Amino acid sequence: SQELEQSPQSLIVQEGKNLTINCTSSKTLYGLYWYKQKYGEGLIFLMMLQKGGEEKSHEKITAKLDEKKQQSSLHITASQPSHAGIYLCGADMGGAQKLVFGQGTRLTINP
Amino acid sequence: EAQVTQNPRYLITVTGKKLTVTCSQNMNHEYMSWYRQDPGLGLRQIYYSMNVEVTDKGDVPEGYKVSRKEKRNFPLILESPSPNQTSLYFCASSLLRSVGNEKLFFGSGTQLSVL
């Protein structure tokens, strides 16, 4: 089983609608990172959360890390075609050697 | 421009023919790593390097080799590629690799097909 579970695995929304992607772990997350990937391309860093209860926003994207530091959500307000892609959460789970990643959420925006 | 550069972008090869995927970063980062991305399995770490001449295995190191002779370069070597190594490969780097403090910078990826 995955150490980081993302849900949903895919999401199709109408342009202009809000949406939320979740990232859940059974272990404490020491650093939570959100990335966006255009299909078949590299990962673009979106946000990093470190503290329980932390919330960050950039343009129309807001990410939160819960108080227990085991779950994060990514919320997009008034979605646009440019938001389409694969969203991945990555986390430090105690070891400094790597980030562990979720399977990704494939987001499609219909005009 | 600060970046991680991978080459080639696309590669088609045949079973058993040795190949190298290059990775270079211009940010003076100490930490570098290779991941592979497969449908349904997400990103899995192959090897990583905490500094020059220091490398270690990740979760899926079988069939791969790496070297870190200079800080900026971290090539991935497939001595005898097999079809199960067909995947999208990413190189990543960060200034240091301390828990919860350093984001990874990723290259654009190398799509490898082994026939």
Coordinates of N, CA and C in Angstrom, one line a residue:
Chain A
S1 N 0.8 -1.2 0.0 CA 0.0 0.0 0.0 C 0.9 1.3 0.0
Q2 N 0.3 2.3 -0.5 CA 1.1 3.6 -0.6 C 1.2 4.2 0.7
E3 N 2.4 4.8 1.0 CA 2.5 5.6 2.2 C 1.7 6.9 2.2
L4 N 1.6 7.4 1.0 CA 0.8 8.6 0.8 C -0.3 8.3 -0.1
E5 N -1.6 8.5 0.3 CA -2.7 8.2 -0.5 C -3.3 9.5 -1.0
Q6 N -3.5 9.6 -2.3 CA -4.2 10.8 -2.9 C -5.6 10.4 -3.3
S7 N -6.5 11.4 -3.2 CA -7.8 11.1 -3.7 C -8.4 12.5 -4.1
P8 N -9.2 12.4 -5.2 CA -9.4 11.3 -6.1 C -8.2 11.0 -7.0
Q9 N -8.2 9.9 -7.7 CA -7.2 9.6 -8.6 C -7.3 10.4 -9.9
S10 N -8.6 10.7 -10.2 CA -8.8 11.6 -11.4 C -10.0 12.4 -11.1
L11 N -10.1 13.5 -11.7 CA -11.1 14.5 -11.4 C -11.4 15.3 -12.7
I12 N -12.7 15.4 -13.1 CA -13.1 16.2 -14.2 C -14.1 17.2 -13.7
V13 N -13.8 18.5 -13.9 CA -14.6 19.5 -13.5 C -14.9 20.5 -14.6
Q14 N -16.0 21.2 -14.4 CA -16.4 22.3 -15.4 C -15.6 23.5 -15.0
E15 N -15.1 24.2 -16.1 CA -14.4 25.4 -15.9 C -15.2 26.4 -15.0
G16 N -14.5 27.0 -14.0 CA -15.2 27.9 -13.1 C -15.5 27.3 -11.8
K17 N -15.6 26.0 -11.7 CA -15.9 25.3 -10.5 C -14.8 25.1 -9.5
N18 N -15.1 25.0 -8.3 CA -14.0 24.7 -7.3 C -13.8 23.2 -7.1
L19 N -12.6 22.9 -6.6 CA -12.3 21.5 -6.5 C -11.3 21.3 -5.3
T20 N -11.3 20.1 -4.8 CA -10.3 19.8 -3.7 C -9.7 18.4 -3.9
I21 N -8.4 18.4 -3.7 CA -7.6 17.1 -3.8 C -7.0 16.9 -2.4
N22 N -7.1 15.6 -2.0 CA -6.6 15.3 -0.7 C -5.4 14.3 -0.7
C23 N -4.6 14.5 0.3 CA -3.3 13.7 0.5 C -3.3 13.2 1.9
T24 N -3.3 11.9 2.1 CA -3.4 11.4 3.5 C -2.3 10.3 3.8
S25 N -1.9 10.4 5.0 CA -0.9 9.4 5.5 C -1.2 8.9 6.9
S26 N -0.8 7.7 7.2 CA -1.0 7.2 8.5 C 0.1 7.6 9.5
K27 N 1.2 8.3 8.9 CA 2.3 8.7 9.7 C 2.4 10.2 9.7
T28 N 3.1 10.7 10.6 CA 3.3 12.2 10.7 C 4.2 12.7 9.5
L29 N 3.7 13.8 8.9 CA 4.4 14.3 7.8 C 5.3 15.5 8.3
Y30 N 6.5 15.4 8.0 CA 7.5 16.5 8.5 C 7.6 17.6 7.6
G31 N 7.2 17.4 6.4 CA 7.2 18.5 5.3 C 6.3 18.0 4.2
L32 N 5.4 18.8 3.8 CA 4.4 18.3 2.8 C 4.6 19.3 1.6
Y33 N 4.8 18.7 0.4 CA 5.0 19.5 -0.8 C 4.0 19.2 -1.9
W34 N 3.5 20.2 -2.5 CA 2.6 20.0 -3.6 C 3.3 20.4 -4.9
Y35 N 3.2 19.5 -5.9 CA 3.7 19.7 -7.2 C 2.6 19.5 -8.3
K36 N 2.9 20.2 -9.4 CA 2.0 20.0 -10.6 C 2.8 19.5 -11.7
Q37 N 2.3 18.6 -12.5 CA 3.0 18.0 -13.6 C 2.1 18.1 -14.9
K38 N 2.6 18.7 -15.9 CA 1.9 18.7 -17.2 C 2.2 17.3 -17.7
Y39 N 1.2 16.7 -18.5 CA 1.3 15.4 -18.9 C 2.6 15.0 -19.6
G40 N 3.4 14.1 -19.0 CA 4.6 13.6 -19.6 C 5.8 14.6 -19.4
E41 N 5.6 15.6 -18.5 CA 6.7 16.6 -18.4 C 7.1 16.7 -16.9
G42 N 8.0 17.6 -16.6 CA 8.6 17.7 -15.3 C 7.6 18.2 -14.2
L43 N 8.0 18.2 -13.0 CA 7.2 18.6 -11.8 C 7.5 20.0 -11.5
I44 N 6.5 20.8 -11.3 CA 6.6 22.2 -11.0 C 6.2 22.4 -9.5
F45 N 7.0 23.0 -8.7 CA 6.8 23.2 -7.3 C 5.6 24.2 -7.1
L46 N 4.7 23.8 -6.3 CA 3.6 24.8 -6.0 C 3.7 25.4 -4.6
M47 N 3.7 24.5 -3.6 CA 3.8 25.0 -2.2 C 4.4 23.9 -1.3
M48 N 4.9 24.4 -0.1 CA 5.5 23.6 0.9 C 4.8 24.0 2.2
L49 N 4.4 23.0 3.0 CA 3.8 23.2 4.3 C 4.6 22.4 5.3
Q50 N 4.8 23.1 6.5 CA 5.7 22.4 7.5 C 5.0 22.3 8.8
K51 N 4.1 23.2 9.2 CA 3.6 23.2 10.5 C 2.1 22.8 10.5
G52 N 1.7 22.1 11.6 CA 0.3 21.7 11.7 C -0.6 22.9 11.7
G53 N -1.6 22.8 10.9 CA -2.6 23.9 10.8 C -2.2 25.0 9.8
E54 N -1.0 24.8 9.1 CA -0.5 25.8 8.2 C -1.4 25.8 6.9
E55 N -1.5 27.0 6.4 CA -2.3 27.2 5.2 C -1.5 28.2 4.3
K56 N -1.4 27.9 3.0 CA -0.7 28.8 2.1 C -1.6 28.9 0.8
S57 N -1.5 30.1 0.2 CA -2.2 30.3 -1.0 C -1.3 31.0 -2.1
H58 N -1.6 30.6 -3.3 CA -0.9 31.3 -4.4 C -1.9 31.4 -5.6
E59 N -2.2 32.6 -5.9 CA -3.2 32.8 -6.9 C -4.5 32.1 -6.5
K60 N -5.0 31.2 -7.2 CA -6.3 30.5 -6.9 C -6.2 29.2 -6.2
I61 N -4.9 28.9 -5.8 CA -4.7 27.6 -5.2 C -4.3 27.8 -3.7
T62 N -5.0 27.0 -2.9 CA -4.8 27.0 -1.4 C -4.5 25.6 -0.9
A63 N -3.4 25.5 -0.1 CA -3.1 24.2 0.4 C -3.1 24.3 1.9
K64 N -3.5 23.3 2.6 CA -3.6 23.2 4.1 C -3.0 21.9 4.6
L65 N -2.4 22.0 5.7 CA -1.9 20.8 6.4 C -2.6 20.7 7.7
D66 N -3.2 19.6 8.0 CA -4.0 19.5 9.2 C -3.2 19.6 10.5
E67 N -3.9 19.8 11.6 CA -3.2 20.0 12.9 C -2.3 18.8 13.3
K68 N -2.8 17.6 12.9 CA -2.1 16.4 13.3 C -0.9 16.1 12.3
K69 N -0.8 16.9 11.2 CA 0.2 16.7 10.2 C 0.2 15.3 9.6
Q70 N -1.1 14.9 9.3 CA -1.2 13.6 8.6 C -2.1 13.7 7.3
Q71 N -2.6 14.9 7.1 CA -3.4 15.1 5.9 C -3.3 16.5 5.4
S72 N -3.2 16.6 4.1 CA -3.2 17.9 3.4 C -4.2 17.9 2.3
S73 N -4.7 19.1 2.1 CA -5.7 19.3 1.0 C -5.2 20.4 0.1
L74 N -5.5 20.3 -1.2 CA -5.2 21.4 -2.2 C -6.6 21.8 -2.8
H75 N -6.9 23.1 -2.7 CA -8.1 23.6 -3.1 C -7.9 24.6 -4.2
I76 N -8.6 24.4 -5.3 CA -8.6 25.3 -6.5 C -9.9 26.0 -6.6
T77 N -9.9 27.3 -6.6 CA -11.1 28.1 -6.7 C -11.2 28.6 -8.1
A78 N -12.5 28.5 -8.6 CA -12.8 29.0 -10.0 C -11.8 28.5 -11.0
S79 N -11.8 27.2 -11.2 CA -10.8 26.5 -12.0 C -10.8 27.0 -13.4
Q80 N -9.6 26.9 -14.0 CA -9.4 27.4 -15.4 C -8.7 26.3 -16.2
P81 N -8.7 26.3 -17.5 CA -8.0 25.3 -18.3 C -6.5 25.2 -17.9
S82 N -5.9 26.3 -17.5 CA -4.5 26.2 -17.2 C -4.2 25.4 -15.9
H83 N -5.2 25.1 -15.2 CA -5.1 24.3 -14.0 C -5.0 22.8 -14.3
A84 N -5.3 22.4 -15.5 CA -5.3 21.0 -15.9 C -3.9 20.4 -15.8
G85 N -3.8 19.1 -15.3 CA -2.5 18.5 -15.2 C -2.6 17.4 -14.1
I86 N -1.5 16.9 -13.7 CA -1.4 15.9 -12.6 C -0.9 16.6 -11.4
Y87 N -1.6 16.5 -10.3 CA -1.1 17.1 -9.0 C -0.6 16.0 -8.1
L88 N 0.6 16.2 -7.6 CA 1.2 15.2 -6.7 C 1.6 15.8 -5.4
C89 N 1.3 15.1 -4.3 CA 1.8 15.5 -3.0 C 3.1 14.6 -2.7
G90 N 4.0 15.3 -2.1 CA 5.2 14.6 -1.7 C 5.5 14.9 -0.2
A91 N 6.1 14.1 0.5 CA 6.3 14.3 1.9 C 7.6 13.8 2.5
D92 N 8.2 14.5 3.4 CA 9.2 13.9 4.3 C 8.5 13.1 5.3
M93 N 8.9 11.9 5.5 CA 8.3 11.0 6.5 C 9.3 10.5 7.5
G94 N 10.3 11.4 7.8 CA 11.2 11.1 8.9 C 12.6 10.9 8.4
G95 N 12.8 10.3 7.2 CA 14.1 10.1 6.7 C 14.5 11.2 5.7
A96 N 15.7 11.7 5.7 CA 16.1 12.8 4.9 C 16.5 12.4 3.5
Q97 N 16.5 11.1 3.2 CA 17.0 10.7 1.9 C 16.1 10.9 0.7
K98 N 14.8 11.1 1.0 CA 13.9 11.2 -0.2 C 12.6 11.8 0.2
L99 N 11.9 12.3 -0.8 CA 10.5 12.6 -0.6 C 9.7 11.4 -1.1
V100 N 8.6 11.0 -0.3 CA 7.7 10.0 -0.7 C 6.5 10.7 -1.4
F101 N 6.1 10.1 -2.6 CA 5.0 10.7 -3.3 C 3.8 9.9 -3.4
G102 N 2.7 10.6 -3.5 CA 1.4 9.9 -3.7 C 1.3 9.6 -5.2
Q103 N 0.3 8.9 -5.6 CA 0.1 8.4 -7.0 C -0.2 9.5 -7.9
G104 N -0.7 10.6 -7.4 CA -1.1 11.7 -8.3 C -2.6 11.8 -8.5
T105 N -3.1 13.0 -8.8 CA -4.5 13.2 -9.2 C -4.5 13.9 -10.5
R106 N -5.1 13.2 -11.5 CA -5.2 13.8 -12.9 C -6.4 14.7 -13.0
L107 N -6.2 16.0 -13.2 CA -7.3 16.9 -13.2 C -7.5 17.4 -14.7
T108 N -8.8 17.3 -15.1 CA -9.2 17.7 -16.4 C -10.2 18.8 -16.2
I109 N -10.1 19.9 -16.9 CA -11.0 21.0 -16.8 C -11.8 21.1 -18.2
N110 N -13.1 21.0 -18.1 CA -13.9 21.1 -19.3 C -14.4 22.5 -19.5
P111 N -14.3 23.0 -20.7 CA -14.7 24.4 -20.9 C -16.2 24.5 -20.9
Chain B
E1 N 19.6 30.9 -15.8 CA 18.4 30.4 -15.2 C 18.7 29.1 -14.3
A2 N 18.2 29.1 -13.1 CA 18.4 27.9 -12.3 C 17.6 26.8 -12.8
Q3 N 18.3 25.6 -13.0 CA 17.5 24.5 -13.5 C 18.3 23.2 -13.4
V4 N 17.5 22.1 -13.5 CA 18.0 20.8 -13.6 C 17.8 20.3 -15.1
T5 N 18.9 19.9 -15.7 CA 18.8 19.6 -17.1 C 19.1 18.1 -17.3
Q6 N 18.1 17.4 -17.9 CA 18.2 16.0 -18.3 C 18.3 15.8 -19.8
N7 N 19.1 14.9 -20.1 CA 19.2 14.5 -21.6 C 19.4 13.0 -21.7
P8 N 18.8 12.4 -22.7 CA 17.9 13.0 -23.7 C 16.5 13.1 -23.1
R9 N 15.7 13.8 -23.9 CA 14.2 13.9 -23.5 C 13.5 12.6 -23.8
Y10 N 13.8 12.0 -24.9 CA 13.2 10.8 -25.3 C 14.3 9.8 -25.7
L11 N 14.1 8.5 -25.4 CA 15.1 7.5 -25.8 C 14.4 6.2 -26.0
I12 N 14.6 5.6 -27.2 CA 14.2 4.3 -27.6 C 15.4 3.5 -27.8
T13 N 15.4 2.3 -27.1 CA 16.6 1.5 -27.2 C 16.2 0.0 -27.2
V14 N 17.1 -0.9 -27.4 CA 16.8 -2.3 -27.4 C 17.4 -3.0 -26.1
T15 N 16.8 -4.1 -25.8 CA 17.3 -4.8 -24.6 C 18.8 -5.1 -24.7
G16 N 19.5 -4.8 -23.6 CA 20.9 -5.1 -23.4 C 21.9 -4.1 -23.9
K17 N 21.4 -3.0 -24.5 CA 22.3 -2.0 -25.0 C 22.5 -0.9 -24.0
K18 N 23.7 -0.8 -23.5 CA 24.0 0.1 -22.4 C 23.6 1.5 -22.7
L19 N 23.1 2.3 -21.8 CA 22.8 3.7 -22.0 C 23.0 4.5 -20.8
T20 N 23.2 5.8 -21.0 CA 23.3 6.7 -19.9 C 22.4 7.9 -20.1
V21 N 21.7 8.3 -19.0 CA 20.9 9.5 -19.0 C 21.6 10.5 -18.1
T22 N 21.9 11.6 -18.7 CA 22.6 12.6 -18.0 C 21.7 13.6 -17.2
C23 N 22.3 14.1 -16.1 CA 21.6 15.1 -15.3 C 22.6 16.1 -14.8
S24 N 22.2 17.3 -14.9 CA 23.1 18.4 -14.5 C 22.3 19.5 -13.9
Q25 N 22.8 20.0 -12.7 CA 22.1 21.2 -12.1 C 23.1 22.3 -11.9
N26 N 22.6 23.6 -12.0 CA 23.5 24.7 -12.0 C 23.3 25.6 -10.7
M27 N 22.8 24.9 -9.7 CA 22.4 25.6 -8.5 C 23.3 25.3 -7.3
N28 N 24.4 24.6 -7.6 CA 25.3 24.2 -6.5 C 24.7 23.4 -5.4
H29 N 23.7 22.6 -5.8 CA 23.0 21.7 -4.9 C 23.8 20.6 -4.4
E30 N 23.7 20.2 -3.2 CA 24.5 19.0 -2.7 C 23.7 17.7 -2.9
Y31 N 22.4 17.8 -2.8 CA 21.6 16.6 -2.9 C 21.1 16.4 -4.3
M32 N 21.2 15.2 -4.8 CA 20.6 14.8 -6.1 C 20.0 13.5 -6.1
S33 N 19.0 13.2 -6.9 CA 18.3 12.0 -6.8 C 17.7 11.6 -8.1
W34 N 17.4 10.3 -8.4 CA 16.7 9.8 -9.5 C 15.4 9.1 -9.1
Y35 N 14.4 9.4 -9.8 CA 13.1 8.8 -9.6 C 12.6 8.2 -11.0
R36 N 11.8 7.2 -10.9 CA 11.1 6.7 -12.1 C 9.6 6.8 -11.8
Q37 N 8.8 7.2 -12.8 CA 7.4 7.3 -12.7 C 6.7 6.3 -13.5
D38 N 5.8 5.5 -12.9 CA 5.0 4.5 -13.7 C 3.6 4.6 -13.3
P39 N 2.7 4.4 -14.3 CA 1.3 4.5 -14.0 C 0.8 3.6 -12.8
G40 N 0.1 4.2 -11.9 CA -0.4 3.5 -10.8 C 0.6 3.3 -9.6
L41 N 1.8 3.6 -9.9 CA 2.9 3.4 -8.9 C 3.5 4.7 -8.4
G42 N 3.2 5.8 -9.1 CA 3.7 7.1 -8.7 C 5.2 7.2 -9.0
L43 N 5.8 8.0 -8.2 CA 7.3 8.3 -8.3 C 8.0 7.4 -7.3
R44 N 9.0 6.7 -7.7 CA 9.8 5.8 -6.8 C 11.2 6.2 -7.0
Q45 N 11.9 6.3 -5.9 CA 13.3 6.7 -5.9 C 14.2 5.5 -6.3
I46 N 15.2 5.8 -7.2 CA 16.1 4.8 -7.7 C 17.4 4.9 -6.9
Y47 N 18.0 6.0 -6.9 CA 19.3 6.3 -6.2 C 19.3 7.7 -5.8
Y48 N 20.1 8.0 -4.8 CA 20.3 9.4 -4.4 C 21.7 9.6 -4.0
S49 N 22.1 10.9 -3.9 CA 23.4 11.3 -3.5 C 23.3 12.5 -2.6
M50 N 23.9 12.4 -1.4 CA 23.9 13.5 -0.5 C 25.0 14.5 -0.7
N51 N 26.1 14.1 -1.5 CA 27.2 14.9 -1.8 C 28.1 14.2 -2.8
V52 N 29.1 14.9 -3.2 CA 30.1 14.3 -4.1 C 30.7 13.0 -3.5
E53 N 30.7 12.0 -4.4 CA 31.2 10.7 -4.0 C 30.4 9.9 -3.0
V54 N 29.2 10.4 -2.7 CA 28.4 9.8 -1.7 C 27.0 9.4 -2.4
T55 N 26.8 8.1 -2.7 CA 25.6 7.7 -3.3 C 25.0 6.6 -2.5
D56 N 23.7 6.4 -2.6 CA 23.1 5.3 -1.9 C 21.8 4.8 -2.6
K57 N 21.4 3.6 -2.4 CA 20.2 3.1 -3.0 C 18.9 3.7 -2.5
G58 N 18.0 3.8 -3.4 CA 16.6 4.2 -3.1 C 15.8 2.9 -3.0
D59 N 14.5 3.1 -3.4 CA 13.6 1.9 -3.3 C 13.7 0.9 -4.4
V60 N 14.1 1.3 -5.6 CA 14.1 0.4 -6.7 C 15.5 0.5 -7.5
P61 N 16.6 0.2 -6.9 CA 17.9 0.4 -7.5 C 18.3 -0.7 -8.5
E62 N 17.6 -1.8 -8.5 CA 18.1 -3.0 -9.3 C 18.1 -2.6 -10.8
G63 N 19.3 -2.9 -11.4 CA 19.4 -2.6 -12.9 C 20.0 -1.3 -13.2
Y64 N 20.2 -0.5 -12.2 CA 20.7 0.9 -12.4 C 22.0 1.1 -11.6
K65 N 22.8 2.1 -12.2 CA 24.0 2.5 -11.5 C 24.0 4.1 -11.6
V66 N 24.7 4.7 -10.6 CA 24.9 6.1 -10.7 C 26.4 6.4 -10.3
S67 N 26.7 7.7 -10.5 CA 28.0 8.2 -10.0 C 27.9 9.6 -9.7
R68 N 28.7 10.1 -8.8 CA 28.7 11.5 -8.4 C 30.1 12.0 -8.3
K69 N 30.8 12.2 -9.4 CA 32.2 12.6 -9.4 C 32.3 14.1 -9.3
E70 N 31.3 14.9 -9.7 CA 31.3 16.3 -9.5 C 29.9 16.7 -8.9
K71 N 29.9 17.8 -8.3 CA 28.7 18.2 -7.6 C 27.5 18.5 -8.6
R72 N 27.8 19.0 -9.8 CA 26.7 19.3 -10.7 C 26.1 18.2 -11.4
N73 N 26.8 17.1 -11.6 CA 26.4 16.0 -12.5 C 26.0 14.7 -11.7
F74 N 25.0 14.1 -12.2 CA 24.5 12.8 -11.5 C 23.9 11.9 -12.6
P75 N 24.8 11.2 -13.4 CA 24.3 10.4 -14.5 C 23.6 9.1 -14.0
L76 N 22.6 8.7 -14.7 CA 22.0 7.4 -14.4 C 22.4 6.4 -15.5
I77 N 22.9 5.3 -15.1 CA 23.5 4.3 -16.1 C 22.6 3.0 -16.0
L78 N 22.2 2.6 -17.2 CA 21.6 1.3 -17.4 C 22.5 0.4 -18.1
E79 N 23.2 -0.5 -17.4 CA 24.2 -1.4 -18.1 C 23.6 -2.3 -19.1
S80 N 22.5 -2.9 -18.8 CA 21.8 -3.9 -19.7 C 20.3 -3.7 -19.5
P81 N 19.8 -2.7 -20.2 CA 18.4 -2.3 -20.1 C 17.4 -3.5 -20.4
S82 N 16.3 -3.6 -19.7 CA 15.3 -4.6 -20.0 C 14.0 -3.8 -20.2
P83 N 13.0 -4.5 -20.8 CA 11.7 -3.8 -21.1 C 11.0 -3.3 -19.8
N84 N 11.3 -3.9 -18.6 CA 10.6 -3.5 -17.4 C 11.2 -2.2 -16.9
Q85 N 12.2 -1.7 -17.6 CA 12.8 -0.4 -17.2 C 12.2 0.7 -18.1
T86 N 11.3 0.4 -19.0 CA 10.6 1.4 -19.7 C 9.8 2.2 -18.7
S87 N 10.0 3.5 -18.8 CA 9.4 4.4 -17.7 C 9.8 5.9 -18.0
L88 N 9.2 6.7 -17.3 CA 9.5 8.2 -17.3 C 10.5 8.4 -16.1
Y89 N 11.6 8.9 -16.4 CA 12.7 9.1 -15.4 C 12.8 10.6 -15.1
F90 N 13.0 10.9 -13.8 CA 13.2 12.3 -13.4 C 14.5 12.4 -12.5
C91 N 15.2 13.4 -12.8 CA 16.3 13.8 -11.9 C 15.9 15.0 -11.0
A92 N 16.3 15.0 -9.8 CA 15.9 16.1 -8.9 C 17.1 16.5 -8.0
S93 N 17.0 17.7 -7.6 CA 18.1 18.2 -6.7 C 17.6 19.2 -5.7
S94 N 18.3 19.3 -4.6 CA 18.0 20.4 -3.6 C 19.3 20.8 -3.0
L95 N 19.3 22.0 -2.4 CA 20.5 22.6 -1.8 C 21.1 21.7 -0.8
L96 N 20.3 21.3 0.2 CA 20.6 20.3 1.2 C 19.5 19.3 1.2
R97 N 19.5 18.4 2.1 CA 18.4 17.5 2.2 C 18.1 17.3 3.6
S98 N 17.5 18.3 4.2 CA 17.1 18.2 5.6 C 15.6 18.0 5.7
V99 N 15.1 17.3 6.6 CA 13.7 16.9 6.7 C 12.8 18.1 6.8
G100 N 11.9 18.1 5.9 CA 10.8 19.1 6.0 C 11.3 20.5 5.7
N101 N 12.4 20.7 5.1 CA 12.9 22.1 4.8 C 13.3 22.4 3.4
E102 N 13.5 21.4 2.6 CA 14.0 21.7 1.3 C 13.2 21.1 0.2
K103 N 12.6 21.9 -0.7 CA 11.9 21.4 -1.8 C 12.9 20.8 -2.8
L104 N 12.4 19.9 -3.7 CA 13.2 19.3 -4.7 C 12.9 20.1 -6.0
F105 N 13.9 20.3 -6.8 CA 13.8 20.9 -8.1 C 13.9 19.7 -9.1
F106 N 13.0 19.6 -10.0 CA 13.0 18.5 -11.0 C 13.4 18.9 -12.4
G107 N 14.0 17.9 -13.0 CA 14.3 18.1 -14.5 C 13.0 17.8 -15.3
S108 N 13.1 18.0 -16.6 CA 11.9 17.8 -17.4 C 11.5 16.4 -17.7
G109 N 12.4 15.5 -17.3 CA 12.0 14.1 -17.5 C 12.7 13.4 -18.8
T110 N 12.9 12.1 -18.7 CA 13.4 11.4 -19.9 C 12.4 10.2 -20.0
Q111 N 11.8 10.1 -21.2 CA 10.9 9.0 -21.5 C 11.7 7.9 -22.2
L112 N 11.9 6.8 -21.5 CA 12.7 5.7 -22.0 C 11.8 4.5 -22.4
S113 N 12.0 4.0 -23.6 CA 11.4 2.8 -24.0 C 12.4 1.8 -24.4
V114 N 12.3 0.6 -23.8 CA 13.2 -0.5 -24.0 C 12.5 -1.6 -24.8
L115 N 12.9 -1.9 -26.0 CA 12.2 -2.8 -26.8 C 12.8 -4.2 -26.7

